XYZ file of C-alpha atoms in Angstrom:
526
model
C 68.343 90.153 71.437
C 70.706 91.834 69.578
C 74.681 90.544 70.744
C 77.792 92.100 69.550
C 80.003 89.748 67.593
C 82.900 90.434 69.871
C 81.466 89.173 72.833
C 82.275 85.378 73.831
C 79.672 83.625 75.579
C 80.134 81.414 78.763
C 77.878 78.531 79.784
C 74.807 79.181 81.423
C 75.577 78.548 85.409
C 72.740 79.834 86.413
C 71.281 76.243 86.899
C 74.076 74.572 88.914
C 73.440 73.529 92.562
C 72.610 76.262 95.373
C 76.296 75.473 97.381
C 79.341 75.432 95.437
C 82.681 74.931 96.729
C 85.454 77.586 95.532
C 87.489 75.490 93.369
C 84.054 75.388 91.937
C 83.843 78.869 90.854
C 85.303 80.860 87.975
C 88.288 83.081 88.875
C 86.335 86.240 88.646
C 89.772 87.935 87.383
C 88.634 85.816 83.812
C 84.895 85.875 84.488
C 84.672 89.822 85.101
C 86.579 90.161 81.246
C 83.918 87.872 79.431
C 80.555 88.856 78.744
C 77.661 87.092 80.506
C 73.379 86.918 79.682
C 71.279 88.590 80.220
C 72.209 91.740 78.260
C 70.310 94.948 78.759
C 68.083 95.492 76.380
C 69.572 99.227 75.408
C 71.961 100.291 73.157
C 74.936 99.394 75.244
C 73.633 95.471 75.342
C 75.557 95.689 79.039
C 76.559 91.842 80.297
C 75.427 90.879 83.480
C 78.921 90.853 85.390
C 78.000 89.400 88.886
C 79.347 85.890 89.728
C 76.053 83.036 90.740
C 75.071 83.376 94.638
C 77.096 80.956 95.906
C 80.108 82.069 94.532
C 79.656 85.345 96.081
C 82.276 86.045 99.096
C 79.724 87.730 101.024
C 75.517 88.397 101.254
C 73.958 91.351 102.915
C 70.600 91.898 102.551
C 71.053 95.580 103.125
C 72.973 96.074 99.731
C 70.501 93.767 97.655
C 67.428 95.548 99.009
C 68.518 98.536 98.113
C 69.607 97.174 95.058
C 65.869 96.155 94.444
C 64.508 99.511 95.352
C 67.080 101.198 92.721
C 65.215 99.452 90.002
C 62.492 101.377 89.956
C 64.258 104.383 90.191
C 66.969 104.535 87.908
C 64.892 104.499 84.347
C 67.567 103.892 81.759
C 68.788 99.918 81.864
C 72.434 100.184 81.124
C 72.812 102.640 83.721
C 70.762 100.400 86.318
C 72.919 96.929 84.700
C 75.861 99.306 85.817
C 74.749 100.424 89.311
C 73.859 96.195 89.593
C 77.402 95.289 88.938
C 79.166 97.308 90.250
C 78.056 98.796 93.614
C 77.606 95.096 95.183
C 81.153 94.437 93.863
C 83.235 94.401 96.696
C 81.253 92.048 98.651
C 80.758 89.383 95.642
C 84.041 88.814 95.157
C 86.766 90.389 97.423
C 85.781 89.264 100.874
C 89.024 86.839 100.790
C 88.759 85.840 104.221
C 86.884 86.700 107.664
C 87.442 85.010 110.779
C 89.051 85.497 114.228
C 92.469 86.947 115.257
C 94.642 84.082 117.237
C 95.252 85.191 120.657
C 97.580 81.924 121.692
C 101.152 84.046 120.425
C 103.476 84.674 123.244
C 103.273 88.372 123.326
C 106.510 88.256 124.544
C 108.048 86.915 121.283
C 109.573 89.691 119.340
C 108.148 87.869 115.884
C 104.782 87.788 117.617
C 102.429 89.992 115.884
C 100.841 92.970 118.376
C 97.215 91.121 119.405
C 94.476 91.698 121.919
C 93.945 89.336 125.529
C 90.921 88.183 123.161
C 89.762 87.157 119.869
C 88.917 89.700 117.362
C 87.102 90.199 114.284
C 89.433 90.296 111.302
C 88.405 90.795 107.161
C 90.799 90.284 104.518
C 89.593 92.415 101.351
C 91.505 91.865 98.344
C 91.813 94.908 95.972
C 90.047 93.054 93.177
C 92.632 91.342 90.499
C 95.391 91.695 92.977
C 95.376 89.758 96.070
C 96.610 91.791 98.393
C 95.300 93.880 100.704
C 95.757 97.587 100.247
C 94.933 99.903 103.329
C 93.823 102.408 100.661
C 92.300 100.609 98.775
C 89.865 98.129 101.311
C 89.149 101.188 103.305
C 87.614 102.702 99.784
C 85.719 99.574 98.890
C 83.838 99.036 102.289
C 82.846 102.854 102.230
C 80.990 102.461 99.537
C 78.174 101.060 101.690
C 78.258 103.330 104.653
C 74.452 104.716 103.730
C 73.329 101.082 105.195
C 75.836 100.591 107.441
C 74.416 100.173 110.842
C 75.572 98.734 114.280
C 75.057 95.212 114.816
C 76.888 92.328 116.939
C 76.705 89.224 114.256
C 79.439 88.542 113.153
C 77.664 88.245 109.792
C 76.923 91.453 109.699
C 78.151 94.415 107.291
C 79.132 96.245 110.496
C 81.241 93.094 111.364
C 83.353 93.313 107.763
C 83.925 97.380 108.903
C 85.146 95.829 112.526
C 87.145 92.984 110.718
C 89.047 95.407 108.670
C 89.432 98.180 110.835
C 91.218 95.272 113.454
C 93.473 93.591 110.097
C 94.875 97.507 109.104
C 95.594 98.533 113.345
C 97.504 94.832 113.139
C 99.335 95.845 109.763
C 100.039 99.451 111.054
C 101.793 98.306 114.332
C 103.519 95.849 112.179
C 104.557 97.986 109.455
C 103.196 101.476 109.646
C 105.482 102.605 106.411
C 103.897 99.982 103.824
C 100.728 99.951 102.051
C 99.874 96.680 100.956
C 99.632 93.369 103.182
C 99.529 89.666 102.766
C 96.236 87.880 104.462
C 96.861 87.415 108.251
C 98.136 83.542 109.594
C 94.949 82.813 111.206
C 93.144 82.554 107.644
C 95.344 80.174 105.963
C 95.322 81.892 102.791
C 98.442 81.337 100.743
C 100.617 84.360 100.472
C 101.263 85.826 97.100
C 105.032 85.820 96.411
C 105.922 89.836 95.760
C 109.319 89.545 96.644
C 111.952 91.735 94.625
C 114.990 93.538 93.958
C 113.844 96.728 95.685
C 115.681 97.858 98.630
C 113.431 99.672 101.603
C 114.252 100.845 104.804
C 113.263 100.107 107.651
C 113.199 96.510 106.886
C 110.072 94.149 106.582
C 108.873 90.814 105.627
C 107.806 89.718 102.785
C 105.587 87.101 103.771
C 103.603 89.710 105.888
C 104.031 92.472 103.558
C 102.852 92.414 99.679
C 104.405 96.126 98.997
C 105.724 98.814 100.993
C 105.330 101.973 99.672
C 105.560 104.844 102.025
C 101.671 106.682 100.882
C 100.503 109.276 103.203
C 97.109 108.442 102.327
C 97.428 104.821 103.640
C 97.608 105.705 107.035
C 95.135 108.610 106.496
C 92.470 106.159 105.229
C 92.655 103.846 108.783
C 91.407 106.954 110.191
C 88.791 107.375 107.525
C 87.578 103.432 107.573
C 87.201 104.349 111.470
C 85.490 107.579 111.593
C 83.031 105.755 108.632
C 82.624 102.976 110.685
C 81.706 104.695 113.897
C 79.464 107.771 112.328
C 77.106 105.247 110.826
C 76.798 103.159 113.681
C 77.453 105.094 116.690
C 79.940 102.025 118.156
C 82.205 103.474 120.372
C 82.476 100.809 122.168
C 83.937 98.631 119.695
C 87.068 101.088 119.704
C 87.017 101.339 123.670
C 87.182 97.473 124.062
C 89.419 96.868 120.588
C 93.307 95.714 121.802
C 95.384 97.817 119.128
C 93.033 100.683 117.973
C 94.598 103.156 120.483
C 97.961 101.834 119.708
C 97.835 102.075 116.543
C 96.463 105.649 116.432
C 99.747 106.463 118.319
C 101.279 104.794 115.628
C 100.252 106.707 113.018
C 101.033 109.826 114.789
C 104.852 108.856 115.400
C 105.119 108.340 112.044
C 103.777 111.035 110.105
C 106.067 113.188 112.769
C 109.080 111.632 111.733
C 108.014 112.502 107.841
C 108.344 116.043 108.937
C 112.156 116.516 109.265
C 114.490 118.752 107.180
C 116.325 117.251 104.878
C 119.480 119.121 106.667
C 120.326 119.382 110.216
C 120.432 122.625 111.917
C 124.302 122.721 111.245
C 123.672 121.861 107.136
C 124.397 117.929 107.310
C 122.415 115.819 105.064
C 119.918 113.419 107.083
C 118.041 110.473 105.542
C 114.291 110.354 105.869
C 113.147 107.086 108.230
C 112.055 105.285 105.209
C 113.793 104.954 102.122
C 113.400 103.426 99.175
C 115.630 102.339 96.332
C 113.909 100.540 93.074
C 117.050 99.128 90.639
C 114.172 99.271 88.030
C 112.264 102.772 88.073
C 110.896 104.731 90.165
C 113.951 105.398 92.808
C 114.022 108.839 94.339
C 116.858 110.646 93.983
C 119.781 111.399 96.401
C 120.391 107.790 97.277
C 116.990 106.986 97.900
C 115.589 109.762 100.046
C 114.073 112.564 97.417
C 114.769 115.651 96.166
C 115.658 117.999 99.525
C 112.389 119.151 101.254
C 112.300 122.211 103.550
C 110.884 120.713 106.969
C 108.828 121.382 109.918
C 106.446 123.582 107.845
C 103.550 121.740 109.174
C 103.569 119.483 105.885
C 103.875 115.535 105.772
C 106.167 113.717 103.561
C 105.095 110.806 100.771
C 107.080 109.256 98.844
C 104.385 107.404 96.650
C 101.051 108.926 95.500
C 98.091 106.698 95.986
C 98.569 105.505 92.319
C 101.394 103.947 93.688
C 103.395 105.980 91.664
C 106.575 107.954 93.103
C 105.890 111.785 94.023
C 108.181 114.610 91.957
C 107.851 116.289 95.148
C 107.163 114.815 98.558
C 104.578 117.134 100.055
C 101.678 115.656 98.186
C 99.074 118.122 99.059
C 95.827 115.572 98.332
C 97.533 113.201 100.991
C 97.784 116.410 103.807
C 94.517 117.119 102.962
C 92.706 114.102 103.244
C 95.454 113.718 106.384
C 94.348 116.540 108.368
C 90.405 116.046 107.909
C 91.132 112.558 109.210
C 92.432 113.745 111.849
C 90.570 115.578 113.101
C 87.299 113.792 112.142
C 88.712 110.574 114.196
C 89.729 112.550 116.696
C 86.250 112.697 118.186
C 86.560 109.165 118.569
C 89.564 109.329 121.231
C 87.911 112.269 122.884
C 85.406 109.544 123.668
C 87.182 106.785 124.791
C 90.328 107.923 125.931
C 90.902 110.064 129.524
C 91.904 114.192 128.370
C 95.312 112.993 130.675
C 96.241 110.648 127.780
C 97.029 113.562 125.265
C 96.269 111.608 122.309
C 93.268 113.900 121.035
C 95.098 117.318 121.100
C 97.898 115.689 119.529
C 95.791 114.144 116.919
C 94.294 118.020 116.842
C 97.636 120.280 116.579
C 98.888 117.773 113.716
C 95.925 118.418 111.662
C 95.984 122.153 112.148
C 99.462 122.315 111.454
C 98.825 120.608 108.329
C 96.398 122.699 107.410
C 98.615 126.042 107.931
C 101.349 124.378 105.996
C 98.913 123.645 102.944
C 97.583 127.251 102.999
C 101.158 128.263 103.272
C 103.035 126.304 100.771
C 100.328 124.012 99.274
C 98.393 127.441 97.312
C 100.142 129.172 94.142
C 98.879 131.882 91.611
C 98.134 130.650 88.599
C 98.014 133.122 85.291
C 94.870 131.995 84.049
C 92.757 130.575 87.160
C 94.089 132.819 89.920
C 94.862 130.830 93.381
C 94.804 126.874 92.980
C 95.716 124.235 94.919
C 99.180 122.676 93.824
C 99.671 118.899 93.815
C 102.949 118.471 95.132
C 105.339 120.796 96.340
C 109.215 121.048 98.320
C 108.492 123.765 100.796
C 111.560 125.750 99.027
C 109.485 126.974 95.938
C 108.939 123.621 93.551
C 105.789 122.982 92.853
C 103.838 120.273 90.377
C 100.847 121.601 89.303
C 98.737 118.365 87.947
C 96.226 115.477 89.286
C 95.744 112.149 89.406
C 92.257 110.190 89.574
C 93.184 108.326 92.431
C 91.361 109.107 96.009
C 93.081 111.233 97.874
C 93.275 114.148 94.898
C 92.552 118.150 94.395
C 89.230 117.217 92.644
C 88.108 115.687 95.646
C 88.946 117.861 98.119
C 85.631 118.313 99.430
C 84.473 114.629 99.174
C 87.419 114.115 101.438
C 85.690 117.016 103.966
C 88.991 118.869 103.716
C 86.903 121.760 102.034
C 83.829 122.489 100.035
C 82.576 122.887 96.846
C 82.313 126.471 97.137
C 85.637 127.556 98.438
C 87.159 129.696 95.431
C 90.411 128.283 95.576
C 89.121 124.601 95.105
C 86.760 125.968 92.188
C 90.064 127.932 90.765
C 91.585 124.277 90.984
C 88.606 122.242 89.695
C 88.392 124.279 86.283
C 91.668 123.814 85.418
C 91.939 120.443 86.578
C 88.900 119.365 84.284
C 90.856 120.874 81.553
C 93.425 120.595 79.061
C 95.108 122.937 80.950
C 95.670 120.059 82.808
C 98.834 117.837 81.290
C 96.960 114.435 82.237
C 93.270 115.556 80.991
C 92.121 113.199 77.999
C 89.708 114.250 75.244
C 88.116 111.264 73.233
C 84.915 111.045 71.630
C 84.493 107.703 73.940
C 85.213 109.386 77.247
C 87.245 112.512 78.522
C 88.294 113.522 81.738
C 91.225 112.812 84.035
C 94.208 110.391 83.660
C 97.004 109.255 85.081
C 100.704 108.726 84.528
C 100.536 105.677 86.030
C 98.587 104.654 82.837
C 99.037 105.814 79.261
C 98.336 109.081 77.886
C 95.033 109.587 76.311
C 93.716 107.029 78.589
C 90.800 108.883 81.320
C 90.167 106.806 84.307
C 86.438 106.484 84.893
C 87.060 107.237 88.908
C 88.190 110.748 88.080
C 84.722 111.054 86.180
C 83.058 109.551 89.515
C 84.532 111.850 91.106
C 84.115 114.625 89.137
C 79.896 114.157 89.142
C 80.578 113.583 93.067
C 81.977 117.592 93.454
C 79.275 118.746 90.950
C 76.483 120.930 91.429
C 76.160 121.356 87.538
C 73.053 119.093 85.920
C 74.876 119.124 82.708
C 78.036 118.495 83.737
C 76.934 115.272 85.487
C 74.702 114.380 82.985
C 77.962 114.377 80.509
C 79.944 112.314 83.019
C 77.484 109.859 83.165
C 76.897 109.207 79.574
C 80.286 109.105 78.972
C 80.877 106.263 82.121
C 77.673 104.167 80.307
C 79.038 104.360 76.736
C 82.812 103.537 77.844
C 82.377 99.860 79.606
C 83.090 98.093 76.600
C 79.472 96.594 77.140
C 81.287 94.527 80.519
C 79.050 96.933 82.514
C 81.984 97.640 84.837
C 83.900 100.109 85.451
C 87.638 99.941 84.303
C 90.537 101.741 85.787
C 91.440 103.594 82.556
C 89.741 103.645 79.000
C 90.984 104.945 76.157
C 89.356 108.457 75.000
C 89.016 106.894 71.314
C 88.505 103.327 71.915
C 86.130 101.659 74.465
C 87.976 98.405 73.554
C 91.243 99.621 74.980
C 91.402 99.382 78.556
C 92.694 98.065 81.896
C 91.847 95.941 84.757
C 88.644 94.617 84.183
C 88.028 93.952 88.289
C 88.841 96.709 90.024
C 86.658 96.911 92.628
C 87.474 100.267 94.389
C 86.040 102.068 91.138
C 83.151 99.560 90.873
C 82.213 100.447 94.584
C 82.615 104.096 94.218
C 80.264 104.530 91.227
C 77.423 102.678 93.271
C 78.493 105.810 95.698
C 78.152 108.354 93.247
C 74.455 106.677 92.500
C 73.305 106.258 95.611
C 74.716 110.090 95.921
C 72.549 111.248 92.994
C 68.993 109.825 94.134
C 69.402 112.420 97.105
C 71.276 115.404 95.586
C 70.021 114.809 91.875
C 66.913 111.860 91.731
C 65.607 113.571 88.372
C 68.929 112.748 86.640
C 68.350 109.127 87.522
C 65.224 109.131 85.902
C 66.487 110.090 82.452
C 68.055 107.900 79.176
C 70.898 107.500 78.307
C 71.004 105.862 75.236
């Protein structure tokens, strides 16, 4: 077998006893970034990148049979030794802790955290090489196996991971519905990651609940999407009728998107601050002591002051967010319709708010472009400002329609596509190794294999997914994973070697394919 010189072989494990304790196993952070036999047999020479059985976080026999039955469909081996890594990803090695919420807190004790009269499922999911727990982010990674999703009661389930984390993010969100990124709960006895620093946030939190707090739209949008996944695959409604903090943390959400919606003057032209602020000494502070450029308000749009790259927005009214905002809205909506009396007034809140965002985005959020005609901007003021761009991260413009905001045909969205997938676009890459859309949360030059995902997920173009594809299998570096950015000219150069959201997503995006596309998975691409 033919083995590039680069690649450093670890020890065979593959013969070490069935139960393993987890000092036991490799950190998969160094594990994921070495290369491990067997290698395909195609010109890629992929490594196999999935840690031994028992030092998998979690088993479910739904994802390996399916894994089994992909086999013999997808033809070419590096793509299969991809779709093998990377779809089960999530599930080997992020599942940091399940267990049961701790219902003996005095409710009454203001340091209490909100909880149910009884125990509840919780799931701590790690973001990969970052252990933390990103509402974005773990809400991504368990969607990637919604097509076998299906209700059951164990709590070894996959439907009990979807009920663990859906519980966890309602707990963060009534604990601190402006930050993005949480420590692992008290009940799991997981020691929390120091992320303590000189920024300065408002309102206040604590640190050893809270692992960032970045105000991102999206974050609270993808609750809603983890639920409505969760409950249109398995038909549970009575998981979120019995759950302690579902409903209150929908109301939650609602409050505080509404207070995102202010002016930033008073009716009689005095400054007012935003609810949250935030002030970084090193980067990244908005301006106007910490509140943004001024954004016209009440036009039906919600402000973000981070994109879900974590990055800070140029403008506020990040029109991916809204979009994926609104659909969740009114997609979860449905579920209080179901379990909540019409008297309660949740659902037609829930309702206006995503109409209102939609009138604001076909308002504000749409500009006339000289070569492409209408397009979809990416963030704009509400006075006029508008930056016309896109970032690979999930919510963005390219995928609008993966996000059920829109579809593929809608002009406007194919207006935006084309020049999105172009160099008309100032964070498209072009590399002989890979091209398509980066980010400036990376280097220039440097595509991130998501936005490719992504872009074969909003296809209806053989060739153009075909492309994609070949250009995902030649660019792993022969890890067989997929990497948050490559560089267009160098499949050596790239970053974070676990990143599980992407992994999970591409498994997606195959599992996509066999229905839309199953010829394409029977071709080579070597």
């Amino acid at each position: 077998m033919r083995l590039s010189t680069a690649k450093i072989l670890l020890p065979c494990v593959s013969l070490l006893l069935p139960s393993l304790s987890s000092a036991q196993c490799p950190l998969y952070q160094n594990y994921a970034a070495h290369y491990h036999e067997p290698y395909t047999e195609g010109t890629w020479n992929l490594s196999y990148a999935r840690p031994i059985i028992p030092c998998r976080t979690f088993r479910s026999e739904q994802v390996e049979s399916t894994i089994e039955r992909l086999r013999g469909v997808i033809k070419d081996v590096d793509l299969f030794r991809i779709f093998e890594n990377s779809w089960p990803s999530t599930l080997d090695t992020t599942i940091e802790w399940r267990g049961w919420s701790n219902t003996t807190s005095d409710p009454d004790e203001l340091d209490a955290p909100p909880m149910s009269m009884k125990p509840e499922e919780l799931t701590f999911v790690i973001t990969g090489d970052i252990e933390a727990m990103w509402l974005r982010d773990s809400a991504n990674q368990l969607q990637a196996y919604i097509s076998v999703l299906k209700k059951d009661d164990s709590p070894d389930s996959l439907a009990s991971l979807f009920r663990g984390a859906i519980n966890l993010q309602a707990r963060y969100i009534l604990e601190n519905a402006f930050c993005n990124a949480f420590q692992a709960p008290d009940e799991s006895g997981v020691v929390h990651k120091s992320s303590l620093n000189s920024d300065r946030i408002t309102p206040l939190f604590d640190y050893y609940k809270v692992f960032s707090c970045q105000w991102e739209l999206d974050s609270l949008a993808s609750f809603l999407q983890l639920s409505v996944d969760y409950v249109t695959a398995t038909r549970d409604y009575d998981f979120f009728q019995n759950s302690g903090n579902w409903t209150k943390a929908m109301e939650v959400v609602l409050e505080t998107a509404e207070s995102m919606m202010i002016d930033s003057y008073t009716e009689d032209g005095e400054w007012q601050h935003t609810p949250y602020t935030y002030c970084a000494p090193y980067g990244g502070t908005p301006i106007n002591n910490c509140n943004g450029s001024p954004h016209k308000g009440n036009i039906g749009l919600v402000r973000s002051f981070h994109r879900p790259s974590d990055d800070a927005c140029t403008y506020q009214y990040l029109i991916p967010s809204n979009m994926m905002f609104s659909s969740a809205l009114n997609t979860s909506s449905t579920i209080t319709s179901r379990i909540l009396p019409r008297a309660s007034g949740l659902t037609a809140r829930m309702q206006a708010l995503s109409t209102a965002i939609n009138r604001g985005i076909e308002k504000y959020g749409i500009v006339s472009d000289p070569t492409y005609g209408k397009i979809y901007a990416y963030e704009v003021d509400g006075y006029g400002s508008v930056n016309i761009m896109d970032d690979p991260n999930i919510p963005s413009l390219l995928s609008a329609p993966f996000l059920g905001y829109t579809t593929l045909r809608d002009p406007i969205y194919q207006n935006t596509r084309r020049k999105i997938l172009s160099r008309d676009n100032p964070y498209y890459a072009v590399g002989p190794v890979i091209t398509g859309v980066g980010s400036p949360h990376t280097l220039p030059g440097r595509p991130w294999p998501m936005a490719l995902i992504m872009t074969i997920l909003t296809s209806e173009d053989d060739t153009e997914i075909i492309q994609n594809l070949m250009w995902l299998v030649q660019s792993t570096d022969g890890l067989g994973l997929m990497h948050e950015s490559v560089h267009a000219r160098d499949k050596a150069v790239w970053s974070r070697q676990w990143f599980s959201w992407a992994n999970g997503l591409f498994g997606q995006m195959i599992l996509d394919l066999e229905k839309r596309r199953p010829w394409i998975l029977g071709m080579s691409f070597q």
